[in-house]
Short mmCIF file of C-alpha atoms in Angstrom, two decimals:
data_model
loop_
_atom_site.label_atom_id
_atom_site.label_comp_id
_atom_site.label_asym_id
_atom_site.label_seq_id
_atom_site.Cartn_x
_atom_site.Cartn_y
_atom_site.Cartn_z
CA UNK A 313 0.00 0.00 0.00
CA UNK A 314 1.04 3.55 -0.84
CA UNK A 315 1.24 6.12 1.77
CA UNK A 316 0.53 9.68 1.00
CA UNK A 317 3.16 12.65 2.19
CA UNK A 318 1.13 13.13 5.57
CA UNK A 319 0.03 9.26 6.39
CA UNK A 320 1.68 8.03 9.17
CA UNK A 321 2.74 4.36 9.25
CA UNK A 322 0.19 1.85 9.72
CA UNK A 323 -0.05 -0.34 12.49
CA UNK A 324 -1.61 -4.42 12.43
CA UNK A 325 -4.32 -2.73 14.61
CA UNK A 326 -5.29 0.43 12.24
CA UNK A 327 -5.09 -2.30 9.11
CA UNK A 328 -7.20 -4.56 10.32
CA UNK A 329 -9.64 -1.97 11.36
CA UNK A 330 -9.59 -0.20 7.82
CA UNK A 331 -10.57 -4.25 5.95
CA UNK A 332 -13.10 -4.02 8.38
CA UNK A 333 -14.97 -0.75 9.05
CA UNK A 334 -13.84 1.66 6.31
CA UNK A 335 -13.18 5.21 6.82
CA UNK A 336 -16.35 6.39 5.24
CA UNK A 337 -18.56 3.87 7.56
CA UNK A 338 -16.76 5.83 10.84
CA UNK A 339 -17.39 9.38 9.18
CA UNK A 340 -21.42 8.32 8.83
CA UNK A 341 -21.57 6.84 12.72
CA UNK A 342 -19.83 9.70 13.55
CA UNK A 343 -22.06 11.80 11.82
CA UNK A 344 -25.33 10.33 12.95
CA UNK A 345 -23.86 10.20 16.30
CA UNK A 346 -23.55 14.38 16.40
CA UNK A 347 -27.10 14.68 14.71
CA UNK A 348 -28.76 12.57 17.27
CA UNK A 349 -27.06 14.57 20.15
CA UNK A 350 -24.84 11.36 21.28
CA UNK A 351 -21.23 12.13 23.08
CA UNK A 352 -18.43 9.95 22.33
CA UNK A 353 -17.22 9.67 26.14
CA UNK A 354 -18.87 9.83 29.46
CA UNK A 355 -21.82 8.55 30.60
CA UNK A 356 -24.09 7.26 27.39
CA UNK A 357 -21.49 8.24 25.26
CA UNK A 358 -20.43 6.05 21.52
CA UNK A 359 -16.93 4.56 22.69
CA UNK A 360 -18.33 3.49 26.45
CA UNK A 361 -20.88 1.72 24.00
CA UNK A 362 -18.48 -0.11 21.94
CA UNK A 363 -15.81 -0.59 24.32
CA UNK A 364 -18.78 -2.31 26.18
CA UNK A 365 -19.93 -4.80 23.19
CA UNK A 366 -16.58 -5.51 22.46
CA UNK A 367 -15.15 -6.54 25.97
CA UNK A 368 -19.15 -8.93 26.14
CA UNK A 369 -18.74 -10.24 22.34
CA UNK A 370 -14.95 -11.13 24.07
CA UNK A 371 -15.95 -12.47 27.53
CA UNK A 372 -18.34 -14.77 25.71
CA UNK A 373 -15.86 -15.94 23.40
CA UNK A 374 -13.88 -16.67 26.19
CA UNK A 375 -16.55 -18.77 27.95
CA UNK A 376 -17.44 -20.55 24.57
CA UNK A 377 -13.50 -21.44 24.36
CA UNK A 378 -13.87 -22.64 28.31
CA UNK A 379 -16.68 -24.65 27.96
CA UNK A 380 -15.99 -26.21 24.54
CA UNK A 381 -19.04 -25.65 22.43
CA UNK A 382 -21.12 -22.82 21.29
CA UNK A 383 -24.09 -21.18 22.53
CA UNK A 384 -26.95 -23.82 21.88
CA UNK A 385 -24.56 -26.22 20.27
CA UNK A 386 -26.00 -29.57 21.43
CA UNK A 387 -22.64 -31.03 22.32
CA UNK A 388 -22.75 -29.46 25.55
CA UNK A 389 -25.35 -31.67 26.86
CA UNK A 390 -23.98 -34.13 29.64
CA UNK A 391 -20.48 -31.87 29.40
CA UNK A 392 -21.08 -31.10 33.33
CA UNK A 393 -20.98 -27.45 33.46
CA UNK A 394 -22.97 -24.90 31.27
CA UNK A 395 -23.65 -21.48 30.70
CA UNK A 396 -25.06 -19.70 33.61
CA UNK A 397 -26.28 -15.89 33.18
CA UNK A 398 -24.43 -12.48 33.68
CA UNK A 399 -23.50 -11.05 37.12
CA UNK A 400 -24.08 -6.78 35.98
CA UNK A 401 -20.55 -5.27 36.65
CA UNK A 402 -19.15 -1.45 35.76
CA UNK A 403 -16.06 -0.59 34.83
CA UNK A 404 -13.49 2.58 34.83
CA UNK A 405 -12.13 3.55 31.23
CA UNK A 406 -10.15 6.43 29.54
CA UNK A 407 -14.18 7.25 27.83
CA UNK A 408 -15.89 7.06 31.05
CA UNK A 409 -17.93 3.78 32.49
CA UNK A 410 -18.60 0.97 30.97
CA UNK A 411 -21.33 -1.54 32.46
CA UNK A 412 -20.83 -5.09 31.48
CA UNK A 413 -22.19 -8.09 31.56
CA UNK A 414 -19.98 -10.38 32.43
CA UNK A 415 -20.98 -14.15 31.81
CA UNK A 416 -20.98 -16.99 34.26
CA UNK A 417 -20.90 -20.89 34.34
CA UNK A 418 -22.82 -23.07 36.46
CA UNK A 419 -19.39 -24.99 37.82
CA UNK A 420 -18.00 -21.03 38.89
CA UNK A 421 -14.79 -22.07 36.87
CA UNK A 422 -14.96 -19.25 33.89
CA UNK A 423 -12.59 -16.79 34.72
CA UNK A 424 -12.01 -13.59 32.03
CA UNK A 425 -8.79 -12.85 31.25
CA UNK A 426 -10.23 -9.58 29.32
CA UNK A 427 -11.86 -8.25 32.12
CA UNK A 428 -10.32 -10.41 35.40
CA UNK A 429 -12.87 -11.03 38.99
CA UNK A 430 -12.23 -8.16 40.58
CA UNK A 431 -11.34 -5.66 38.36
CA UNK A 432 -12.59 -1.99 38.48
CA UNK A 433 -10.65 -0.22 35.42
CA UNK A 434 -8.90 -0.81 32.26
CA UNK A 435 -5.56 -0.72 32.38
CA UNK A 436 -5.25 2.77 30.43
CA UNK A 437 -7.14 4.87 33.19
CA UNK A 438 -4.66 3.72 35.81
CA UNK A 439 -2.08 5.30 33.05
CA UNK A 440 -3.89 8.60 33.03
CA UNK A 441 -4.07 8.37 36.79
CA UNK A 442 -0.41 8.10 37.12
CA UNK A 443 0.34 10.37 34.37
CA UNK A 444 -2.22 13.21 36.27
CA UNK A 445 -0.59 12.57 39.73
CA UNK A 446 2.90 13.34 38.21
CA UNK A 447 1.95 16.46 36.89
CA UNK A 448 1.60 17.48 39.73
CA UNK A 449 -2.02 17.07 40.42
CA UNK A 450 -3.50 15.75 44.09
CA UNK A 451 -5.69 13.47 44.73
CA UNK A 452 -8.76 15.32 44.71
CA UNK A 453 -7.71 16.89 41.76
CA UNK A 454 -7.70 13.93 39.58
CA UNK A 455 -11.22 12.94 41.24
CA UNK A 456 -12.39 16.08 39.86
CA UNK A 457 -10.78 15.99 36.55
CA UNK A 458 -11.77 12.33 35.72
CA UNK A 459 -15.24 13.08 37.06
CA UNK A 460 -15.43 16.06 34.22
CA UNK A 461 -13.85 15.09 31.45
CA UNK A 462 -14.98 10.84 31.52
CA UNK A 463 -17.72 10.70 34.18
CA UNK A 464 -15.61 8.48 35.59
CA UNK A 465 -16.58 8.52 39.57
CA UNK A 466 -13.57 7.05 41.46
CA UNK A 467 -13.23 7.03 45.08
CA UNK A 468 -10.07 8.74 47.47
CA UNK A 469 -9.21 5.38 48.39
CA UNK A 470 -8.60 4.01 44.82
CA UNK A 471 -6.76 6.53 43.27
CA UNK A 472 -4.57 6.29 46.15
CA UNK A 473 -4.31 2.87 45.49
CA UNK A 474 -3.14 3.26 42.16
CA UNK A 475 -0.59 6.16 43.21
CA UNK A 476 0.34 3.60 46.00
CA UNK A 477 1.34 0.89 43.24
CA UNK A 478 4.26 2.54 42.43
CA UNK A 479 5.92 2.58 45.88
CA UNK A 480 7.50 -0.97 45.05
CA UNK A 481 8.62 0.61 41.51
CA UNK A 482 10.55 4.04 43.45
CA UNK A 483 11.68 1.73 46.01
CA UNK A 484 13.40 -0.50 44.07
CA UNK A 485 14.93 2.34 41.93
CA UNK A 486 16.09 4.29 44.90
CA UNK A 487 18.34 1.36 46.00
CA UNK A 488 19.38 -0.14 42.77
CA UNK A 489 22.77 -0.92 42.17
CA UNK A 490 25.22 2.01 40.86
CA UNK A 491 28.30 1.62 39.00
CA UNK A 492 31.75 1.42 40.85
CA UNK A 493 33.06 4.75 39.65
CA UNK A 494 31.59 7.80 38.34
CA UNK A 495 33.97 10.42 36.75
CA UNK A 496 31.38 13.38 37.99
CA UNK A 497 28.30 14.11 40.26
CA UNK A 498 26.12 16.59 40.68
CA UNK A 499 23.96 17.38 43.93
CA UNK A 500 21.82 20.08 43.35
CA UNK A 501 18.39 20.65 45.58
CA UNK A 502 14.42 22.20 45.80
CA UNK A 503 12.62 23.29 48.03
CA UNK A 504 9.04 21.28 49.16
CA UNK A 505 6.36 21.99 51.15
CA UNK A 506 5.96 18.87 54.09
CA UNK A 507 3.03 18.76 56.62
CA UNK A 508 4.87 18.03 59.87
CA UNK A 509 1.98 16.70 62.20
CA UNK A 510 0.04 20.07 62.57
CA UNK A 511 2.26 22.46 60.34
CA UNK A 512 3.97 22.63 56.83
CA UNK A 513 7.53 22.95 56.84
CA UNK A 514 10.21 23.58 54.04
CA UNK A 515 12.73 20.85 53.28
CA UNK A 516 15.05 20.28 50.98
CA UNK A 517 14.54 17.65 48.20
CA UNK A 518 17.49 16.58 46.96
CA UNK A 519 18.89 15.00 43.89
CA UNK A 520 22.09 13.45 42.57
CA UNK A 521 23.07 13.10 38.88
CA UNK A 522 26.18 10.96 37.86
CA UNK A 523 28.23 11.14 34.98
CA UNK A 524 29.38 7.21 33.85
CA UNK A 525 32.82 7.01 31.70
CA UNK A 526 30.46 7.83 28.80
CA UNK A 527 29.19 11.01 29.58
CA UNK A 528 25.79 10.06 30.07
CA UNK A 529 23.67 11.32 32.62
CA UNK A 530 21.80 9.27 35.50
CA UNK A 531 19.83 10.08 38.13
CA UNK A 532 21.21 8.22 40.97
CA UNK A 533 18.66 8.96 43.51
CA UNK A 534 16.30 11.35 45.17
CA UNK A 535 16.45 12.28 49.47
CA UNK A 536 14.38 14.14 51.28
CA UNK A 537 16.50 16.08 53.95
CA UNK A 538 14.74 16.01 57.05
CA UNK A 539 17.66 15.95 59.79
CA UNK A 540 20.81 17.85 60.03
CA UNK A 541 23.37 18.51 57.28
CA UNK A 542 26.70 17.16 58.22
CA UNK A 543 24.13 13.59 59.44
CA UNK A 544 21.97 13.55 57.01
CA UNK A 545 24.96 13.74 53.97
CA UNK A 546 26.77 11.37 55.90
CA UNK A 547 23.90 8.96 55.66
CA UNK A 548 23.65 9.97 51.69
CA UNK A 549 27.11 9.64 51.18
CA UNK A 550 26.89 5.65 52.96
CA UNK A 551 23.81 4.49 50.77
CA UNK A 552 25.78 5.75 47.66
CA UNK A 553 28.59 3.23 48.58
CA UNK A 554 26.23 1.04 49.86
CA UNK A 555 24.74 0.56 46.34
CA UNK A 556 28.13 0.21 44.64
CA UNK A 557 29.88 3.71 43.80
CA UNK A 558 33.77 3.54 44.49
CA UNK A 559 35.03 6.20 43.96
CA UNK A 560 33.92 9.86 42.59
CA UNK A 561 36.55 12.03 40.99
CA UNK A 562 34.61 15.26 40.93
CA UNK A 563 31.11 16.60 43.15
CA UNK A 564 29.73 19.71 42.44
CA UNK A 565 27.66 21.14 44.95
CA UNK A 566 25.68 24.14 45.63
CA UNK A 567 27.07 25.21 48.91
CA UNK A 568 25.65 22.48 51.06
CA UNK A 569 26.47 22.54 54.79
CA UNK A 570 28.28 19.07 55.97
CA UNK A 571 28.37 17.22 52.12
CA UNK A 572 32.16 18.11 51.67
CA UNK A 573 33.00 16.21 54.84
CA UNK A 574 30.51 13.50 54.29
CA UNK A 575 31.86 13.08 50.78
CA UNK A 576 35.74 13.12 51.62
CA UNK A 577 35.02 10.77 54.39
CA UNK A 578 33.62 8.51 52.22
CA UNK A 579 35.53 8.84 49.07
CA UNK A 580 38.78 10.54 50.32
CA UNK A 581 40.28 11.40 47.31
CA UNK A 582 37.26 13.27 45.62
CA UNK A 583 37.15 17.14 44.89
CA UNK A 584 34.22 19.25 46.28
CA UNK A 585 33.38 22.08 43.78
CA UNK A 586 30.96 24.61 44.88
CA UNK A 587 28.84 25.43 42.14
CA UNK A 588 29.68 29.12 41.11
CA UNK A 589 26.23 30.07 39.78
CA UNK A 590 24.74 29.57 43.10
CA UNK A 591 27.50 30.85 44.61
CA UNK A 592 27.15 34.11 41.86
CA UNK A 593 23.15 34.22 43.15
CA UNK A 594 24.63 34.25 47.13
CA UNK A 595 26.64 37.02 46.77
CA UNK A 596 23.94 39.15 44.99
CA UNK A 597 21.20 38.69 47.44
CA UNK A 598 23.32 41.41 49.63
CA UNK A 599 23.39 43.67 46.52
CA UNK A 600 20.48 46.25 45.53
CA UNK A 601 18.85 46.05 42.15
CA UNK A 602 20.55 48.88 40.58
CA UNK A 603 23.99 47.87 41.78
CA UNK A 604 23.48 43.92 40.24
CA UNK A 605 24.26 44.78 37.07
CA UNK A 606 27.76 46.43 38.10
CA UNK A 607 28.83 43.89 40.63
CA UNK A 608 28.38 40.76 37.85
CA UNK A 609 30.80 42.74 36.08
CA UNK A 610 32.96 42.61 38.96
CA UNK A 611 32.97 39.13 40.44
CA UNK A 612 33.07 37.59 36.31
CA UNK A 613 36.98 38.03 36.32
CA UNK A 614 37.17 36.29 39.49
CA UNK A 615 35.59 32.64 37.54
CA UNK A 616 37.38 33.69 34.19
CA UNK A 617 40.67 33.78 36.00
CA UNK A 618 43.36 31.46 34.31
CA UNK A 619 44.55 30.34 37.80
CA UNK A 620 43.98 30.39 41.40
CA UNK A 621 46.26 33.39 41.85
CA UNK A 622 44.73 35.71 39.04
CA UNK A 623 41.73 34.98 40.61
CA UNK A 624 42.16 35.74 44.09
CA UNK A 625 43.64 39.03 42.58
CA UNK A 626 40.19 39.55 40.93
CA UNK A 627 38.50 39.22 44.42
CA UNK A 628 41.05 41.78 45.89
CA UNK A 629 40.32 43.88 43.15
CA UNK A 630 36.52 43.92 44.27
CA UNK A 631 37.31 44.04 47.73
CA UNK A 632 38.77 47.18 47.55
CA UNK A 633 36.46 48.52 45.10
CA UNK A 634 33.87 51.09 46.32
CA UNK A 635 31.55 48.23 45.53
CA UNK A 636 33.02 45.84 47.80
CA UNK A 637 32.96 48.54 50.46
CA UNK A 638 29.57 49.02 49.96
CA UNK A 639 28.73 45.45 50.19
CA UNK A 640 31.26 43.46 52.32
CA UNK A 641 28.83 40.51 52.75
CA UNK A 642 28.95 39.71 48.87
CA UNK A 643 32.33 39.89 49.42
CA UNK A 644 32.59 37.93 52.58
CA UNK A 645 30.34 34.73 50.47
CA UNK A 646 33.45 34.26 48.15
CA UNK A 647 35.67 34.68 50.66
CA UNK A 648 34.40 32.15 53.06
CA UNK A 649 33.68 29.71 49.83
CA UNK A 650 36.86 30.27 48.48
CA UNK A 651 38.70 26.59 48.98
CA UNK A 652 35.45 25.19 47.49
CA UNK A 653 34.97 27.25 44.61
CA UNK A 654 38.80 27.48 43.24
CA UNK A 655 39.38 23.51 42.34
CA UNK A 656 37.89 23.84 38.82
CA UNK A 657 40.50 26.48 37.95
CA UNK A 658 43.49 23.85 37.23
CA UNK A 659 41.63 22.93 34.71
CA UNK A 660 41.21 23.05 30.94
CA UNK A 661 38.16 25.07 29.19
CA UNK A 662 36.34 21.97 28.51
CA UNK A 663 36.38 20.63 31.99
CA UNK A 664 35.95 23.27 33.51
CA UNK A 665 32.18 23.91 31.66
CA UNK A 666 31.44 20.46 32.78
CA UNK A 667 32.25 20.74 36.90
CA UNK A 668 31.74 24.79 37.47
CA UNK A 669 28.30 24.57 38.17
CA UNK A 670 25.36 22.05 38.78
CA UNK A 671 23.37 23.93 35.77
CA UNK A 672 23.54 20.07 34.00
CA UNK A 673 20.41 19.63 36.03
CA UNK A 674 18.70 22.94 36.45
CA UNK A 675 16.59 22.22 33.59
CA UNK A 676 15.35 19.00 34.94
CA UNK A 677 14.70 21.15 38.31
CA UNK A 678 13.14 24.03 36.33
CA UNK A 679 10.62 21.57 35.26
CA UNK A 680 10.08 19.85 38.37
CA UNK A 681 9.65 23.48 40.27
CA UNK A 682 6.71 24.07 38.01
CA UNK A 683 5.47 20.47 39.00
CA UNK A 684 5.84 21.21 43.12
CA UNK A 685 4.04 24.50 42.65
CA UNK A 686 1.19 22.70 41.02
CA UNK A 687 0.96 20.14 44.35
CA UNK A 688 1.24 22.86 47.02
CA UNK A 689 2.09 20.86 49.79
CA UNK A 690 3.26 16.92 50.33
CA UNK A 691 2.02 14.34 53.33
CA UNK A 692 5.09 13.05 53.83
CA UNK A 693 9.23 12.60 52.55
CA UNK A 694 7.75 9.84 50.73
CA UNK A 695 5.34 11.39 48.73
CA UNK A 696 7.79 13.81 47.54
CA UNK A 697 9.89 11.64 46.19
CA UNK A 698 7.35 9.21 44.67
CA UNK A 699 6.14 12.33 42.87
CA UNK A 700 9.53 13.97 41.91
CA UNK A 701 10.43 10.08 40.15
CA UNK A 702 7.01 9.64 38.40
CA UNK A 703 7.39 13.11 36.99
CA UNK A 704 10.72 12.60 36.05
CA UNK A 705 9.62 9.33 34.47
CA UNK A 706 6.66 11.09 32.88
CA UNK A 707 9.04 13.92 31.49
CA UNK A 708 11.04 11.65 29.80
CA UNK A 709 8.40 9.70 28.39
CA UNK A 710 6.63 12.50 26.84
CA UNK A 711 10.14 13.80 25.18
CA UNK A 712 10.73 10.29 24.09
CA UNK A 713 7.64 9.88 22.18
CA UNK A 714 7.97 13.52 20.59
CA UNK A 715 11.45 12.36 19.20
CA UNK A 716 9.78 9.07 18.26
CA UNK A 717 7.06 11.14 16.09
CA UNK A 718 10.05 12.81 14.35
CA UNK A 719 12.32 9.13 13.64
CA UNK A 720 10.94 9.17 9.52
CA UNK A 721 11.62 13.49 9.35
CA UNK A 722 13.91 13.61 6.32
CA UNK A 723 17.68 14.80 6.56
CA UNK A 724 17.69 18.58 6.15
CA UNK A 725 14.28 19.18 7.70
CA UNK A 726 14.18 20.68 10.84
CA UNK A 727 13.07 18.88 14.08
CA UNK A 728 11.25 20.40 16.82
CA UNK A 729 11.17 16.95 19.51
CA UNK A 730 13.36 17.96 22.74
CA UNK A 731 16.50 16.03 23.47
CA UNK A 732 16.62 13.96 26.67
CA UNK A 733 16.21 16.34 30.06
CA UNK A 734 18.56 14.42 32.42
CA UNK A 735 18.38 10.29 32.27
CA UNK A 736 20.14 9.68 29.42
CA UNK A 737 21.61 12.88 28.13
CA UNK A 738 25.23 12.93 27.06
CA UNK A 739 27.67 15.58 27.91
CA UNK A 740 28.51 17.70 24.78
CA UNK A 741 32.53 17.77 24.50
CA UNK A 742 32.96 14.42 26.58
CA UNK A 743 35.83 13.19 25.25
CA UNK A 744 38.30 16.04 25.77
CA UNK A 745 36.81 16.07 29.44
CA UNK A 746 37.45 12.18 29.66
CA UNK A 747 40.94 12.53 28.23
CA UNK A 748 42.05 15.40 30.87
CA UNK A 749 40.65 13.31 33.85
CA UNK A 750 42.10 10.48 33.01
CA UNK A 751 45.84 12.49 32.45
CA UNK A 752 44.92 13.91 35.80
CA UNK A 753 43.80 10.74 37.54
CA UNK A 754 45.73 7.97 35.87
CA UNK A 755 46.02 5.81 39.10
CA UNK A 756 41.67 5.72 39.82
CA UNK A 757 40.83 6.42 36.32
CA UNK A 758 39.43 2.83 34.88
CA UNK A 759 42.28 2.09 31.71
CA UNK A 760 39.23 0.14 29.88
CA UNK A 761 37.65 3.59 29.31
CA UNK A 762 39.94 5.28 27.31
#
């Protein structure tokens, strides 16, 4: 079969639904459905209607195949069970409800596999369920939404449920085994909303991205920090090595009370690098608006600097400056972050765009800020990070199937699908990075990588 400049390809399913009911037969049901005043979802509505013959035409199928003879087929006489009614039974869809009736044998042996004892929904609302929860969206929300758009009444309890059915899924992520060694990490954090018995409370959620030998991006886990720094990274720090990582040549962090000692303690030889955007942003929140612009101009030879001594004259420079008179306290955050924030300076251009800042995941966190703001507030730690993993997931997904869309665009024609956020993602310019750490490293750096 030809395919016109616009078809898309054809699946097994949309074949065998074009021999059968041709595209002019849907455009007259459709037709007659809109003149008679008949929805396609919800309540009443056309697909309810033929999801609802289709899954009894099915079920009875099924029992047919069980029994071993047809509907009035006199074979079945003496066979020792027999067809035995419907039990009336509703079910949750994507289109709204569907009631069914479902068809019984006298021995109670039938059992559907299309729609199984028990069963409340099809498997794609529990999809949509999970897809609206990591949006963002609460509980009640999705009631409401469901209830709007599908008619679809579903109570607290079983949305939970279905929310719920991931806990196995995060858990098992969360403590997954890591690789040995990981050239690069990056901690970077955001701020959530947690009721605390009778009060909400901001914590920090916070999440760790590791660069493999390859360059590519993971995200190696998600914590919630709900104790002290220098205890809480400590305990961080243990799971990491708990789960496999050996070593760590590089962490960039944004500042973090107690993670430098908790990493060094557990991976001695690994360099803490304070992230200088965030330490760019500390500085400026003791600087007034009209003075920003000024000051950036300042403080930028101070991260430009070829070495550690150009640098620190740099910071001098804006010490003495009638700017860093005005505002000691800017100047006071680079001072006191100084032996964190000058590692990346002995090294080359390339490496250093890779390890001066934690900005490889600020997009990820742009997205996921948008997310948090949508939820308001969380129950629990666990909550927050079952929602910060499905959206993730759900992020990824959606890019994934936008780039799939695009797999047939000729060469030449633009593309408009989004690369891969985080999981995934390769670091442009790897290989000169790789090559420098592994000059710079040659006794830790893995020889099979090169």
């Amino acid at each position: 079969m030809t395919m016109t400049k616009n078809e898309k390809p054809s699946s097994e399913a949309g074949e065998l639904r074009r021999e059968l009911i041709s595209d002019e037969l849907l455009d007259e049901l459709l037709a007659s459905t809109n003149e008679r005043g008949i929805e396609l979802t919800g309540q009443g509505g056309l697909l309810p209607e033929l999801i609802r013959s289709v899954l009894e035409r099915g079920m009875q199928a099924e029992l047919t195949s069980h029994l071993g003879y047809a509907k009035h087929d006199p074979a079945g006489r003496g066979s020792g069970n027999s067809r035995n009614g419907t039990t009336s039974k509703t079910i949750a869809t994507e289109v709204g409800p569907v009631e069914l009736d479902r068809p019984r044998d006298r021995n109670g042996s039938f059992v559907s596999r299309l729609v199984a004892p028990g069963q409340r929904r099809l498997g794609g609302l529990e999809d949509q369920i999970i897809s609206l929860y990591a949006g963002g969206m609460t509980i009640r929300d999705i009631r409401h939404h469901l209830a709007a758009t599908l008619g679809t009444e579903l109570s607290h309890e079983t949305i939970s449920n279905v929310t719920e059915a991931v806990a196995e899924e995060v858990a098992a992520w969360q403590n997954r085994p890591l690789e040995a060694f990981y050239p690069v990490i990056y901690m970077d954090a955001l701020v959530v909303k947690v009721r605390d018995q009778n009060r909400v409370v901001n914590r920090h959620a916070h999440i760790a991205v590791g660069v493999d030998t390859s360059g590519v991006k993971h995200v190696l886990g998600i914590w919630v920090q709900a104790s002290e720094g220098a205890k809480f990274w400590a305990s961080v720090c243990a799971q990491l090595a708990n789960r496999g990582v050996r070593d760590v040549l590089i962490v960039c962090v944004d500042g973090l009370t107690g993670f430098p000692e908790a990493i060094e303690a557990t991976w001695p030889g690994a360099m803490v690098q304070t992230c200088v955007v965030h330490l760019i942003r500390a500085s400026m929140r003791f600087v007034a608006y009209q003075d920003r612009k000024a000051v950036a101009a300042t403080l930028r030879p101070i991260y430009t600097a070829v070495d550690e001594d150009q640098a620190l004259t740099a910071l001098t420079a804006f010490e003495d400056s009638e700017l860093g008179r005005k505002y000691p306290a800017a100047v006071a955050t680079w001072t006191s972050a100084w032996d964190r924030f000058i590692p990346f300076l002995d090294f080359g251009p390339a490496t250093r765009k890779v390890i001066y800042t934690t900005n490889s995941i600020e997009s990820l966190n742009y997205q996921l800020r948008k997310i948090i703001k949508n939820r308001g507030q969380f129950p629990n730690d666990a909550a927050v990070v079952k929602l910060l993993w499905l959206a993730i997931r759900n992020i990824e997904d959606k890019r994934a199937r936008e780039r799939a869309k695009e797999a047939g665009t000729p060469k030449g024609q633009p593309r408009k699908a989004p690369p891969k956020l985080v999981e995934g993602s390769t670091i442009q310019g790897w290989t000169t990075v790789l090559n420098e750490l592994a000059l710079r490293y040659p006794e830790r750096f893995p020889t099979n990588t090169i």
